PDB file of C-alpha atoms in Angstrom:
ATOM      1  CA  UNK A   1      -7.465   1.178  13.539  1.00  0.00           C
ATOM      2  CA  UNK A   2      -6.602   0.400  10.018  1.00  0.00           C
ATOM      3  CA  UNK A   3      -3.005   0.837  10.503  1.00  0.00           C
ATOM      4  CA  UNK A   4      -0.140   2.097   9.354  1.00  0.00           C
ATOM      5  CA  UNK A   5      -0.887   3.691   6.120  1.00  0.00           C
ATOM      6  CA  UNK A   6       2.161   5.888   5.632  1.00  0.00           C
ATOM      7  CA  UNK A   7       3.185   6.772   2.135  1.00  0.00           C
ATOM      8  CA  UNK A   8       6.510   5.103   1.486  1.00  0.00           C
ATOM      9  CA  UNK A   9       8.683   2.415   2.922  1.00  0.00           C
ATOM     10  CA  UNK A  10      11.248   1.838   5.622  1.00  0.00           C
ATOM     11  CA  UNK A  11      13.116   5.014   6.479  1.00  0.00           C
ATOM     12  CA  UNK A  12      10.624   7.306   4.776  1.00  0.00           C
ATOM     13  CA  UNK A  13       8.032   8.783   7.090  1.00  0.00           C
ATOM     14  CA  UNK A  14       5.964  10.274   4.286  1.00  0.00           C
ATOM     15  CA  UNK A  15       5.930  10.676   0.554  1.00  0.00           C
ATOM     16  CA  UNK A  16       5.216  14.377   0.362  1.00  0.00           C
ATOM     17  CA  UNK A  17       3.924  14.530  -3.179  1.00  0.00           C
ATOM     18  CA  UNK A  18       1.344  11.835  -2.565  1.00  0.00           C
ATOM     19  CA  UNK A  19       0.225  13.488   0.645  1.00  0.00           C
ATOM     20  CA  UNK A  20      -0.633  16.663  -1.242  1.00  0.00           C
ATOM     21  CA  UNK A  21      -3.065  14.644  -3.341  1.00  0.00           C
ATOM     22  CA  UNK A  22      -4.383  12.202  -0.756  1.00  0.00           C
ATOM     23  CA  UNK A  23      -4.254  14.218   2.463  1.00  0.00           C
ATOM     24  CA  UNK A  24      -6.968  13.340   4.932  1.00  0.00           C
ATOM     25  CA  UNK A  25      -8.643  15.991   7.087  1.00  0.00           C
ATOM     26  CA  UNK A  26      -8.316  15.812  10.867  1.00  0.00           C
ATOM     27  CA  UNK A  27      -6.657  12.401  10.806  1.00  0.00           C
ATOM     28  CA  UNK A  28      -3.260  11.628  12.378  1.00  0.00           C
ATOM     29  CA  UNK A  29      -0.387  11.283   9.951  1.00  0.00           C
ATOM     30  CA  UNK A  30      -0.374   7.597  10.848  1.00  0.00           C
ATOM     31  CA  UNK A  31      -3.398   7.103   8.632  1.00  0.00           C
ATOM     32  CA  UNK A  32      -2.281   8.675   5.357  1.00  0.00           C
ATOM     33  CA  UNK A  33      -2.575   6.119   2.585  1.00  0.00           C
ATOM     34  CA  UNK A  34      -1.367   6.309  -0.986  1.00  0.00           C
ATOM     35  CA  UNK A  35      -4.208   4.334  -2.482  1.00  0.00           C
ATOM     36  CA  UNK A  36      -7.451   4.585  -0.550  1.00  0.00           C
ATOM     37  CA  UNK A  37      -9.293   6.652  -3.149  1.00  0.00           C
ATOM     38  CA  UNK A  38     -11.544   4.987  -5.670  1.00  0.00           C
ATOM     39  CA  UNK A  39      -9.337   4.016  -8.646  1.00  0.00           C
ATOM     40  CA  UNK A  40     -11.666   5.554 -11.215  1.00  0.00           C
ATOM     41  CA  UNK A  41     -11.147   9.127  -9.995  1.00  0.00           C
ATOM     42  CA  UNK A  42      -9.405  11.300 -12.573  1.00  0.00           C
ATOM     43  CA  UNK A  43      -7.615  14.376 -11.263  1.00  0.00           C
ATOM     44  CA  UNK A  44      -5.941  17.010 -13.456  1.00  0.00           C
ATOM     45  CA  UNK A  45      -2.290  16.427 -14.306  1.00  0.00           C
ATOM     46  CA  UNK A  46       0.280  18.060 -16.591  1.00  0.00           C
ATOM     47  CA  UNK A  47       0.640  16.864 -20.145  1.00  0.00           C
ATOM     48  CA  UNK A  48       3.834  15.439 -21.594  1.00  0.00           C
ATOM     49  CA  UNK A  49       4.149  14.049 -25.125  1.00  0.00           C
ATOM     50  CA  UNK A  50       6.193  11.147 -23.739  1.00  0.00           C
ATOM     51  CA  UNK A  51       3.586  10.023 -21.213  1.00  0.00           C
ATOM     52  CA  UNK A  52      -0.056   9.080 -21.061  1.00  0.00           C
ATOM     53  CA  UNK A  53      -2.481  10.605 -18.569  1.00  0.00           C
ATOM     54  CA  UNK A  54      -4.533   7.413 -18.330  1.00  0.00           C
ATOM     55  CA  UNK A  55      -5.015   6.278 -14.729  1.00  0.00           C
ATOM     56  CA  UNK A  56      -4.117   2.690 -13.958  1.00  0.00           C
ATOM     57  CA  UNK A  57      -6.975   0.502 -12.737  1.00  0.00           C
ATOM     58  CA  UNK A  58      -5.873  -0.949  -9.377  1.00  0.00           C
ATOM     59  CA  UNK A  59      -7.250  -4.465  -9.704  1.00  0.00           C
ATOM     60  CA  UNK A  60      -5.496  -5.659  -6.541  1.00  0.00           C
ATOM     61  CA  UNK A  61      -7.736  -3.349  -4.515  1.00  0.00           C
ATOM     62  CA  UNK A  62     -10.769  -5.379  -5.555  1.00  0.00           C
ATOM     63  CA  UNK A  63      -9.277  -8.886  -5.625  1.00  0.00           C
ATOM     64  CA  UNK A  64      -6.069  -9.375  -3.644  1.00  0.00           C
ATOM     65  CA  UNK A  65      -6.071 -13.109  -4.418  1.00  0.00           C
ATOM     66  CA  UNK A  66      -5.706 -12.566  -8.160  1.00  0.00           C
ATOM     67  CA  UNK A  67      -2.120 -13.453  -9.057  1.00  0.00           C
ATOM     68  CA  UNK A  68      -2.343 -13.331 -12.859  1.00  0.00           C
ATOM     69  CA  UNK A  69      -3.988 -10.754 -15.101  1.00  0.00           C
ATOM     70  CA  UNK A  70      -4.222 -10.019 -18.811  1.00  0.00           C
ATOM     71  CA  UNK A  71      -4.003  -6.319 -19.567  1.00  0.00           C
ATOM     72  CA  UNK A  72      -2.851  -3.835 -22.195  1.00  0.00           C
ATOM     73  CA  UNK A  73       0.371  -1.831 -22.386  1.00  0.00           C
ATOM     74  CA  UNK A  74      -0.141   1.938 -22.298  1.00  0.00           C
ATOM     75  CA  UNK A  75       3.481   2.987 -22.686  1.00  0.00           C
ATOM     76  CA  UNK A  76       7.087   1.855 -22.231  1.00  0.00           C
ATOM     77  CA  UNK A  77       9.887   4.284 -21.345  1.00  0.00           C
ATOM     78  CA  UNK A  78      13.612   3.785 -20.682  1.00  0.00           C
ATOM     79  CA  UNK A  79      14.333   4.498 -17.028  1.00  0.00           C
ATOM     80  CA  UNK A  80      16.702   7.288 -18.021  1.00  0.00           C
ATOM     81  CA  UNK A  81      13.908   9.088 -19.885  1.00  0.00           C
ATOM     82  CA  UNK A  82      11.431   9.351 -17.032  1.00  0.00           C
ATOM     83  CA  UNK A  83      11.113  12.498 -14.943  1.00  0.00           C
ATOM     84  CA  UNK A  84      13.721  13.169 -12.278  1.00  0.00           C
ATOM     85  CA  UNK A  85      11.037  13.143  -9.592  1.00  0.00           C
ATOM     86  CA  UNK A  86      10.026   9.645 -10.654  1.00  0.00           C
ATOM     87  CA  UNK A  87      13.627   8.421 -10.697  1.00  0.00           C
ATOM     88  CA  UNK A  88      13.949   9.675  -7.128  1.00  0.00           C
ATOM     89  CA  UNK A  89      10.747   7.862  -6.237  1.00  0.00           C
ATOM     90  CA  UNK A  90      12.290   4.527  -7.211  1.00  0.00           C
ATOM     91  CA  UNK A  91      15.732   5.210  -5.689  1.00  0.00           C
ATOM     92  CA  UNK A  92      16.961   2.340  -7.848  1.00  0.00           C
ATOM     93  CA  UNK A  93      17.171   1.734 -11.573  1.00  0.00           C
ATOM     94  CA  UNK A  94      19.860   1.739 -14.216  1.00  0.00           C
ATOM     95  CA  UNK A  95      20.527   2.180 -17.905  1.00  0.00           C
ATOM     96  CA  UNK A  96      19.150  -1.266 -18.739  1.00  0.00           C
ATOM     97  CA  UNK A  97      15.869  -0.715 -16.915  1.00  0.00           C
ATOM     98  CA  UNK A  98      12.507   0.344 -18.324  1.00  0.00           C
ATOM     99  CA  UNK A  99       9.243   1.598 -16.875  1.00  0.00           C
ATOM    100  CA  UNK A 100       6.041  -0.024 -18.143  1.00  0.00           C
ATOM    101  CA  UNK A 101       2.576   1.461 -17.595  1.00  0.00           C
ATOM    102  CA  UNK A 102      -0.435  -0.777 -18.186  1.00  0.00           C
ATOM    103  CA  UNK A 103      -4.183  -0.240 -18.360  1.00  0.00           C
ATOM    104  CA  UNK A 104      -4.724  -2.430 -15.276  1.00  0.00           C
ATOM    105  CA  UNK A 105      -2.415  -3.910 -12.684  1.00  0.00           C
ATOM    106  CA  UNK A 106      -2.344  -6.543  -9.963  1.00  0.00           C
ATOM    107  CA  UNK A 107       1.003  -5.180  -8.718  1.00  0.00           C
ATOM    108  CA  UNK A 108       0.676  -3.286  -5.436  1.00  0.00           C
ATOM    109  CA  UNK A 109       2.959  -0.225  -5.581  1.00  0.00           C
ATOM    110  CA  UNK A 110       5.068   0.504  -2.528  1.00  0.00           C
ATOM    111  CA  UNK A 111       2.996   2.683  -0.226  1.00  0.00           C
ATOM    112  CA  UNK A 112       0.798   2.663   2.826  1.00  0.00           C
ATOM    113  CA  UNK A 113       3.701   1.085   4.715  1.00  0.00           C
ATOM    114  CA  UNK A 114       3.533  -1.995   2.452  1.00  0.00           C
ATOM    115  CA  UNK A 115       6.333  -3.168   0.121  1.00  0.00           C
ATOM    116  CA  UNK A 116       5.656  -3.398  -3.594  1.00  0.00           C
ATOM    117  CA  UNK A 117       4.892  -6.615  -5.401  1.00  0.00           C
ATOM    118  CA  UNK A 118       7.450  -8.112  -7.757  1.00  0.00           C
ATOM    119  CA  UNK A 119       6.948 -10.567 -10.590  1.00  0.00           C
ATOM    120  CA  UNK A 120       6.847 -10.566 -14.372  1.00  0.00           C
ATOM    121  CA  UNK A 121       4.953  -9.604 -17.500  1.00  0.00           C
ATOM    122  CA  UNK A 122       4.883 -11.757 -20.626  1.00  0.00           C
ATOM    123  CA  UNK A 123       4.123 -10.225 -24.005  1.00  0.00           C
ATOM    124  CA  UNK A 124       2.208 -11.657 -26.942  1.00  0.00           C
ATOM    125  CA  UNK A 125       5.489 -12.786 -28.544  1.00  0.00           C
ATOM    126  CA  UNK A 126       6.792 -14.429 -25.372  1.00  0.00           C
ATOM    127  CA  UNK A 127       8.992 -11.480 -24.419  1.00  0.00           C
ATOM    128  CA  UNK A 128       9.494 -11.372 -20.639  1.00  0.00           C
ATOM    129  CA  UNK A 129       9.666  -8.221 -18.531  1.00  0.00           C
ATOM    130  CA  UNK A 130      10.890  -8.861 -14.980  1.00  0.00           C
ATOM    131  CA  UNK A 131       9.249  -6.448 -12.532  1.00  0.00           C
ATOM    132  CA  UNK A 132      11.656  -5.466  -9.759  1.00  0.00           C
ATOM    133  CA  UNK A 133       9.909  -2.418  -8.249  1.00  0.00           C
ATOM    134  CA  UNK A 134       6.518  -0.697  -8.479  1.00  0.00           C
ATOM    135  CA  UNK A 135       5.627   2.884  -7.549  1.00  0.00           C
ATOM    136  CA  UNK A 136       2.821   5.382  -8.038  1.00  0.00           C
ATOM    137  CA  UNK A 137       3.776   8.035 -10.594  1.00  0.00           C
ATOM    138  CA  UNK A 138       4.835  11.267  -8.899  1.00  0.00           C
ATOM    139  CA  UNK A 139       3.972  13.396 -11.942  1.00  0.00           C
ATOM    140  CA  UNK A 140       0.991  11.797 -13.695  1.00  0.00           C
ATOM    141  CA  UNK A 141      -1.663  11.210 -11.090  1.00  0.00           C
ATOM    142  CA  UNK A 142      -3.059   7.723 -10.758  1.00  0.00           C
ATOM    143  CA  UNK A 143      -0.537   5.909 -12.951  1.00  0.00           C
ATOM    144  CA  UNK A 144       1.353   2.876 -11.688  1.00  0.00           C
ATOM    145  CA  UNK A 145       4.951   2.543 -12.861  1.00  0.00           C
ATOM    146  CA  UNK A 146       6.424  -0.963 -13.143  1.00  0.00           C
ATOM    147  CA  UNK A 147      10.238  -0.879 -13.140  1.00  0.00           C
ATOM    148  CA  UNK A 148      12.269  -3.766 -14.507  1.00  0.00           C
ATOM    149  CA  UNK A 149      14.150  -5.175 -17.459  1.00  0.00           C
ATOM    150  CA  UNK A 150      13.391  -7.124 -20.605  1.00  0.00           C
ATOM    151  CA  UNK A 151      14.879 -10.570 -21.039  1.00  0.00           C
ATOM    152  CA  UNK A 152      16.118 -11.542 -24.484  1.00  0.00           C
ATOM    153  CA  UNK A 153      17.280 -15.046 -25.403  1.00  0.00           C
ATOM    154  CA  UNK A 154      19.847 -13.521 -27.746  1.00  0.00           C
ATOM    155  CA  UNK A 155      22.198 -11.434 -25.594  1.00  0.00           C
ATOM    156  CA  UNK A 156      23.852  -9.970 -28.689  1.00  0.00           C
ATOM    157  CA  UNK A 157      20.655  -8.571 -30.151  1.00  0.00           C
ATOM    158  CA  UNK A 158      19.230  -5.155 -29.365  1.00  0.00           C
ATOM    159  CA  UNK A 159      16.755  -4.919 -26.517  1.00  0.00           C
ATOM    160  CA  UNK A 160      13.170  -5.540 -27.530  1.00  0.00           C
ATOM    161  CA  UNK A 161      10.303  -3.998 -25.591  1.00  0.00           C
ATOM    162  CA  UNK A 162       6.532  -4.212 -25.490  1.00  0.00           C
ATOM    163  CA  UNK A 163       4.513  -2.098 -27.905  1.00  0.00           C
ATOM    164  CA  UNK A 164       1.814   0.320 -26.826  1.00  0.00           C
ATOM    165  CA  UNK A 165      -1.538  -1.440 -27.175  1.00  0.00           C
ATOM    166  CA  UNK A 166       0.005  -4.897 -26.843  1.00  0.00           C
ATOM    167  CA  UNK A 167      -1.788  -7.424 -24.656  1.00  0.00           C
ATOM    168  CA  UNK A 168       0.421  -8.861 -21.932  1.00  0.00           C
ATOM    169  CA  UNK A 169       0.054 -11.249 -18.998  1.00  0.00           C
ATOM    170  CA  UNK A 170       1.003 -10.053 -15.512  1.00  0.00           C
ATOM    171  CA  UNK A 171       2.069 -12.460 -12.768  1.00  0.00           C
ATOM    172  CA  UNK A 172       3.061 -11.539  -9.217  1.00  0.00           C
ATOM    173  CA  UNK A 173       5.261 -13.399  -6.739  1.00  0.00           C
ATOM    174  CA  UNK A 174       2.485 -15.121  -4.778  1.00  0.00           C
ATOM    175  CA  UNK A 175       4.577 -15.997  -1.727  1.00  0.00           C
ATOM    176  CA  UNK A 176       5.722 -12.422  -1.225  1.00  0.00           C
ATOM    177  CA  UNK A 177       2.208 -11.059  -1.734  1.00  0.00           C
ATOM    178  CA  UNK A 178       0.872 -13.413   0.933  1.00  0.00           C
ATOM    179  CA  UNK A 179       3.620 -12.418   3.367  1.00  0.00           C
ATOM    180  CA  UNK A 180       2.976  -8.710   2.820  1.00  0.00           C
ATOM    181  CA  UNK A 181      -0.775  -9.228   3.238  1.00  0.00           C
ATOM    182  CA  UNK A 182      -0.268 -11.151   6.475  1.00  0.00           C
ATOM    183  CA  UNK A 183       2.011  -8.426   7.808  1.00  0.00           C
ATOM    184  CA  UNK A 184      -0.408  -5.667   6.825  1.00  0.00           C
ATOM    185  CA  UNK A 185      -3.415  -7.270   8.489  1.00  0.00           C
ATOM    186  CA  UNK A 186      -1.328  -8.145  11.546  1.00  0.00           C
ATOM    187  CA  UNK A 187      -0.289  -4.501  11.748  1.00  0.00           C
ATOM    188  CA  UNK A 188      -3.939  -3.472  11.800  1.00  0.00           C
ATOM    189  CA  UNK A 189      -4.619  -5.985  14.567  1.00  0.00           C
ATOM    190  CA  UNK A 190      -1.650  -4.768  16.613  1.00  0.00           C
ATOM    191  CA  UNK A 191      -2.557  -1.118  16.168  1.00  0.00           C
ATOM    192  CA  UNK A 192      -6.164  -1.715  17.183  1.00  0.00           C
ATOM    193  CA  UNK A 193      -5.079  -3.764  20.184  1.00  0.00           C
ATOM    194  CA  UNK A 194      -2.808  -0.986  21.415  1.00  0.00           C
ATOM    195  CA  UNK A 195      -5.491   1.629  20.934  1.00  0.00           C
ATOM    196  CA  UNK A 196      -8.142  -0.352  22.796  1.00  0.00           C
ATOM    197  CA  UNK A 197      -5.827  -0.976  25.745  1.00  0.00           C
ATOM    198  CA  UNK A 198      -3.946   2.280  26.294  1.00  0.00           C
ATOM    199  CA  UNK A 199      -5.809   5.165  24.650  1.00  0.00           C
ATOM    200  CA  UNK A 200      -7.219   6.248  28.027  1.00  0.00           C
ATOM    201  CA  UNK A 201      -4.101   5.298  29.987  1.00  0.00           C
ATOM    202  CA  UNK A 202      -1.314   7.067  28.091  1.00  0.00           C
ATOM    203  CA  UNK A 203      -1.079  10.851  28.060  1.00  0.00           C
ATOM    204  CA  UNK A 204      -1.428  12.460  24.607  1.00  0.00           C
ATOM    205  CA  UNK A 205      -1.906   9.064  22.966  1.00  0.00           C
ATOM    206  CA  UNK A 206      -2.296   9.139  19.186  1.00  0.00           C
ATOM    207  CA  UNK A 207      -1.510   6.852  16.275  1.00  0.00           C
ATOM    208  CA  UNK A 208       1.337   8.059  14.069  1.00  0.00           C
ATOM    209  CA  UNK A 209       2.671   5.741  11.361  1.00  0.00           C
ATOM    210  CA  UNK A 210       3.775   2.186  10.695  1.00  0.00           C
ATOM    211  CA  UNK A 211       5.773  -0.136   8.493  1.00  0.00           C
ATOM    212  CA  UNK A 212       4.683  -3.586   7.335  1.00  0.00           C
ATOM    213  CA  UNK A 213       8.069  -4.516   5.875  1.00  0.00           C
ATOM    214  CA  UNK A 214       9.484  -7.961   6.747  1.00  0.00           C
ATOM    215  CA  UNK A 215      12.115  -7.601   9.449  1.00  0.00           C
ATOM    216  CA  UNK A 216      11.114  -3.993  10.152  1.00  0.00           C
ATOM    217  CA  UNK A 217       7.403  -4.190  10.935  1.00  0.00           C
ATOM    218  CA  UNK A 218       6.288  -1.751  13.627  1.00  0.00           C
ATOM    219  CA  UNK A 219       3.537   0.640  14.682  1.00  0.00           C
ATOM    220  CA  UNK A 220       4.402   4.046  16.139  1.00  0.00           C
ATOM    221  CA  UNK A 221       2.377   6.127  18.569  1.00  0.00           C
ATOM    222  CA  UNK A 222       2.418   9.494  20.269  1.00  0.00           C
ATOM    223  CA  UNK A 223       2.807   9.065  24.017  1.00  0.00           C
ATOM    224  CA  UNK A 224       5.024   6.909  26.198  1.00  0.00           C
ATOM    225  CA  UNK A 225       3.756   3.322  26.378  1.00  0.00           C
ATOM    226  CA  UNK A 226       5.369   1.526  29.296  1.00  0.00           C
ATOM    227  CA  UNK A 227       6.867  -1.910  28.774  1.00  0.00           C
ATOM    228  CA  UNK A 228       4.404  -3.291  31.315  1.00  0.00           C
ATOM    229  CA  UNK A 229       1.765  -3.236  28.554  1.00  0.00           C
ATOM    230  CA  UNK A 230       3.613  -5.721  26.355  1.00  0.00           C
ATOM    231  CA  UNK A 231       1.984  -8.878  27.739  1.00  0.00           C
ATOM    232  CA  UNK A 232      -1.516  -7.390  27.629  1.00  0.00           C
ATOM    233  CA  UNK A 233      -0.988  -6.223  24.046  1.00  0.00           C
ATOM    234  CA  UNK A 234       0.267  -9.673  23.062  1.00  0.00           C
ATOM    235  CA  UNK A 235      -2.791 -11.305  24.619  1.00  0.00           C
ATOM    236  CA  UNK A 236      -5.160  -8.931  22.830  1.00  0.00           C
ATOM    237  CA  UNK A 237      -3.390  -9.646  19.537  1.00  0.00           C
ATOM    238  CA  UNK A 238      -3.532 -13.409  20.174  1.00  0.00           C
ATOM    239  CA  UNK A 239      -7.247 -13.249  20.936  1.00  0.00           C
ATOM    240  CA  UNK A 240      -7.990 -11.267  17.771  1.00  0.00           C
ATOM    241  CA  UNK A 241      -5.946 -13.632  15.614  1.00  0.00           C
ATOM    242  CA  UNK A 242      -7.572 -16.730  17.131  1.00  0.00           C
ATOM    243  CA  UNK A 243     -11.058 -15.267  16.660  1.00  0.00           C
ATOM    244  CA  UNK A 244     -10.740 -15.595  12.869  1.00  0.00           C
ATOM    245  CA  UNK A 245     -12.271 -12.161  12.379  1.00  0.00           C
ATOM    246  CA  UNK A 246     -13.465 -11.416   8.845  1.00  0.00           C
ATOM    247  CA  UNK A 247     -11.378  -8.858   6.954  1.00  0.00           C
ATOM    248  CA  UNK A 248     -13.450  -7.166   4.263  1.00  0.00           C
ATOM    249  CA  UNK A 249     -12.913  -4.421   1.710  1.00  0.00           C
ATOM    250  CA  UNK A 250     -15.734  -1.905   1.458  1.00  0.00           C
ATOM    251  CA  UNK A 251     -16.366   1.327  -0.434  1.00  0.00           C
ATOM    252  CA  UNK A 252     -17.898   4.101   1.662  1.00  0.00           C
ATOM    253  CA  UNK A 253     -19.274   7.538   0.952  1.00  0.00           C
ATOM    254  CA  UNK A 254     -19.321  10.305   3.560  1.00  0.00           C
ATOM    255  CA  UNK A 255     -22.795   9.351   4.763  1.00  0.00           C
ATOM    256  CA  UNK A 256     -21.592   5.869   5.669  1.00  0.00           C
ATOM    257  CA  UNK A 257     -18.832   7.305   7.856  1.00  0.00           C
ATOM    258  CA  UNK A 258     -21.397   9.499   9.602  1.00  0.00           C
ATOM    259  CA  UNK A 259     -23.903   6.674  10.010  1.00  0.00           C
ATOM    260  CA  UNK A 260     -21.271   4.688  11.884  1.00  0.00           C
ATOM    261  CA  UNK A 261     -20.237   7.623  14.059  1.00  0.00           C
ATOM    262  CA  UNK A 262     -16.865   7.906  12.332  1.00  0.00           C
ATOM    263  CA  UNK A 263     -17.143  11.490  11.142  1.00  0.00           C
ATOM    264  CA  UNK A 264     -13.536  12.206  12.144  1.00  0.00           C
ATOM    265  CA  UNK A 265     -12.330   9.635   9.611  1.00  0.00           C
ATOM    266  CA  UNK A 266     -14.010  11.240   6.586  1.00  0.00           C
ATOM    267  CA  UNK A 267     -11.359  11.973   3.939  1.00  0.00           C
ATOM    268  CA  UNK A 268     -11.196  15.259   2.056  1.00  0.00           C
ATOM    269  CA  UNK A 269     -14.195  15.169  -0.303  1.00  0.00           C
ATOM    270  CA  UNK A 270     -12.662  17.790  -2.597  1.00  0.00           C
ATOM    271  CA  UNK A 271     -10.176  15.164  -3.763  1.00  0.00           C
ATOM    272  CA  UNK A 272     -12.748  12.831  -5.303  1.00  0.00           C
ATOM    273  CA  UNK A 273     -15.179  13.235  -8.155  1.00  0.00           C
ATOM    274  CA  UNK A 274     -18.903  13.519  -7.320  1.00  0.00           C
ATOM    275  CA  UNK A 275     -20.316  10.119  -6.452  1.00  0.00           C
ATOM    276  CA  UNK A 276     -16.950   8.451  -5.874  1.00  0.00           C
ATOM    277  CA  UNK A 277     -16.322   6.447  -2.709  1.00  0.00           C
ATOM    278  CA  UNK A 278     -13.376   5.688  -0.439  1.00  0.00           C
ATOM    279  CA  UNK A 279     -11.817   2.267   0.036  1.00  0.00           C
ATOM    280  CA  UNK A 280     -12.138   0.965   3.587  1.00  0.00           C
ATOM    281  CA  UNK A 281     -10.698  -2.159   5.207  1.00  0.00           C
ATOM    282  CA  UNK A 282     -12.965  -3.489   7.942  1.00  0.00           C
ATOM    283  CA  UNK A 283     -11.835  -6.101  10.473  1.00  0.00           C
ATOM    284  CA  UNK A 284     -15.134  -7.219  11.957  1.00  0.00           C
ATOM    285  CA  UNK A 285     -15.647  -5.916  15.474  1.00  0.00           C
ATOM    286  CA  UNK A 286     -12.085  -4.648  15.802  1.00  0.00           C
ATOM    287  CA  UNK A 287     -10.895  -2.098  13.296  1.00  0.00           C
ATOM    288  CA  UNK A 288     -12.050  -0.009  10.345  1.00  0.00           C
ATOM    289  CA  UNK A 289     -10.249   2.657   8.384  1.00  0.00           C
ATOM    290  CA  UNK A 290      -9.485   3.958   4.864  1.00  0.00           C
ATOM    291  CA  UNK A 291      -6.664   1.798   3.511  1.00  0.00           C
ATOM    292  CA  UNK A 292      -5.343   0.781   0.116  1.00  0.00           C
ATOM    293  CA  UNK A 293      -3.209  -2.226   1.002  1.00  0.00           C
ATOM    294  CA  UNK A 294      -3.681  -5.958   0.524  1.00  0.00           C
ATOM    295  CA  UNK A 295      -4.920  -8.150   3.368  1.00  0.00           C
ATOM    296  CA  UNK A 296      -5.721 -11.740   4.250  1.00  0.00           C
ATOM    297  CA  UNK A 297      -9.384 -12.769   4.409  1.00  0.00           C
ATOM    298  CA  UNK A 298      -9.535 -13.593   8.129  1.00  0.00           C
ATOM    299  CA  UNK A 299      -7.243 -12.642  11.001  1.00  0.00           C
ATOM    300  CA  UNK A 300      -6.126 -16.216  11.732  1.00  0.00           C
ATOM    301  CA  UNK A 301      -4.389 -16.238   8.342  1.00  0.00           C
ATOM    302  CA  UNK A 302      -1.881 -13.749   9.746  1.00  0.00           C
ATOM    303  CA  UNK A 303      -0.323 -16.688  11.576  1.00  0.00           C
ATOM    304  CA  UNK A 304       1.512 -16.341  14.853  1.00  0.00           C
ATOM    305  CA  UNK A 305       1.987 -12.608  15.419  1.00  0.00           C
ATOM    306  CA  UNK A 306       4.630 -11.710  17.986  1.00  0.00           C
ATOM    307  CA  UNK A 307       4.909  -8.369  19.767  1.00  0.00           C
ATOM    308  CA  UNK A 308       8.675  -8.062  19.852  1.00  0.00           C
ATOM    309  CA  UNK A 309       9.439  -4.982  21.905  1.00  0.00           C
ATOM    310  CA  UNK A 310       8.308  -1.522  22.950  1.00  0.00           C
ATOM    311  CA  UNK A 311      10.773   1.337  22.636  1.00  0.00           C
ATOM    312  CA  UNK A 312      10.289   4.941  23.704  1.00  0.00           C
ATOM    313  CA  UNK A 313      11.997   8.103  22.499  1.00  0.00           C
ATOM    314  CA  UNK A 314      11.196  11.813  22.608  1.00  0.00           C
ATOM    315  CA  UNK A 315       7.611  11.345  23.712  1.00  0.00           C
ATOM    316  CA  UNK A 316       6.809   8.609  21.202  1.00  0.00           C
ATOM    317  CA  UNK A 317       6.590   4.818  21.341  1.00  0.00           C
ATOM    318  CA  UNK A 318       7.395   2.192  18.734  1.00  0.00           C
ATOM    319  CA  UNK A 319       6.047  -1.347  18.982  1.00  0.00           C
ATOM    320  CA  UNK A 320       7.706  -3.832  16.649  1.00  0.00           C
ATOM    321  CA  UNK A 321       6.150  -7.113  15.576  1.00  0.00           C
ATOM    322  CA  UNK A 322       6.675 -10.114  13.316  1.00  0.00           C
ATOM    323  CA  UNK A 323       4.620 -12.935  11.802  1.00  0.00           C
ATOM    324  CA  UNK A 324       5.617 -16.590  11.635  1.00  0.00           C
TER     325      UNK A 324
END
């Protein structure tokens, strides 16, 4: 069970506009992911003279350990000039903020239950752009929007920004990235552990959604999971963590899903260009599923993963967890 790939963050069950693009056939809502499609797919989008339709290459999907990257600026827009739908997507941002779109990015946008990366970009002249939030564009499909502000040594001077076509250096907060990756992989381990133990014991059991946010990490399920399962779930999680299972990123076509007997997981093929594949995160011997988040390389790198509590409400169960 490649968990908890819901579309936004804490408090948001789904990001409706992304679901319309990335909906998966016959798969519980729990598994919707913002980023599991191959990053080279180009889908139609409306034109706007103020924006580019160039898709952002999601470098973090191929190398989650990369913490610095040189790339090129596509466009820079004042936060107040972006579309209302995109301003709502951020839920933060002020008059001094800008949105930067680059050709490539190592910044993971908020989505799939995982928080966004933060960090900085440094221009060719030394100009610094502090990245405070990252989201997928709600209007121009496939673009990554980096929200933040430019730092100028001279507070009295007018704000300087990057130029389109300028080469810049991206750098993410490595400690936060590692924490988010540990939480995401631990969420997959927890979800798989629950499924293996109770899927035949709990009436109407199904996986729903999850959050991998620090302090609010949890997996949610259809069906009432009794508290008596807590110790068994913890033991299963402990065993999977201690086993140092390999966590690998793979790219599958529909035939690969079928070959492995996972036909029910096949995403909607109409949403990808001919020949494109889907991103899959595979925890050896435990869990496999389309997912666009960042992960640690082996399960032991999650660290101590604690099953905190099981709560039940209106026919559903929520199992919270933390990593130390």
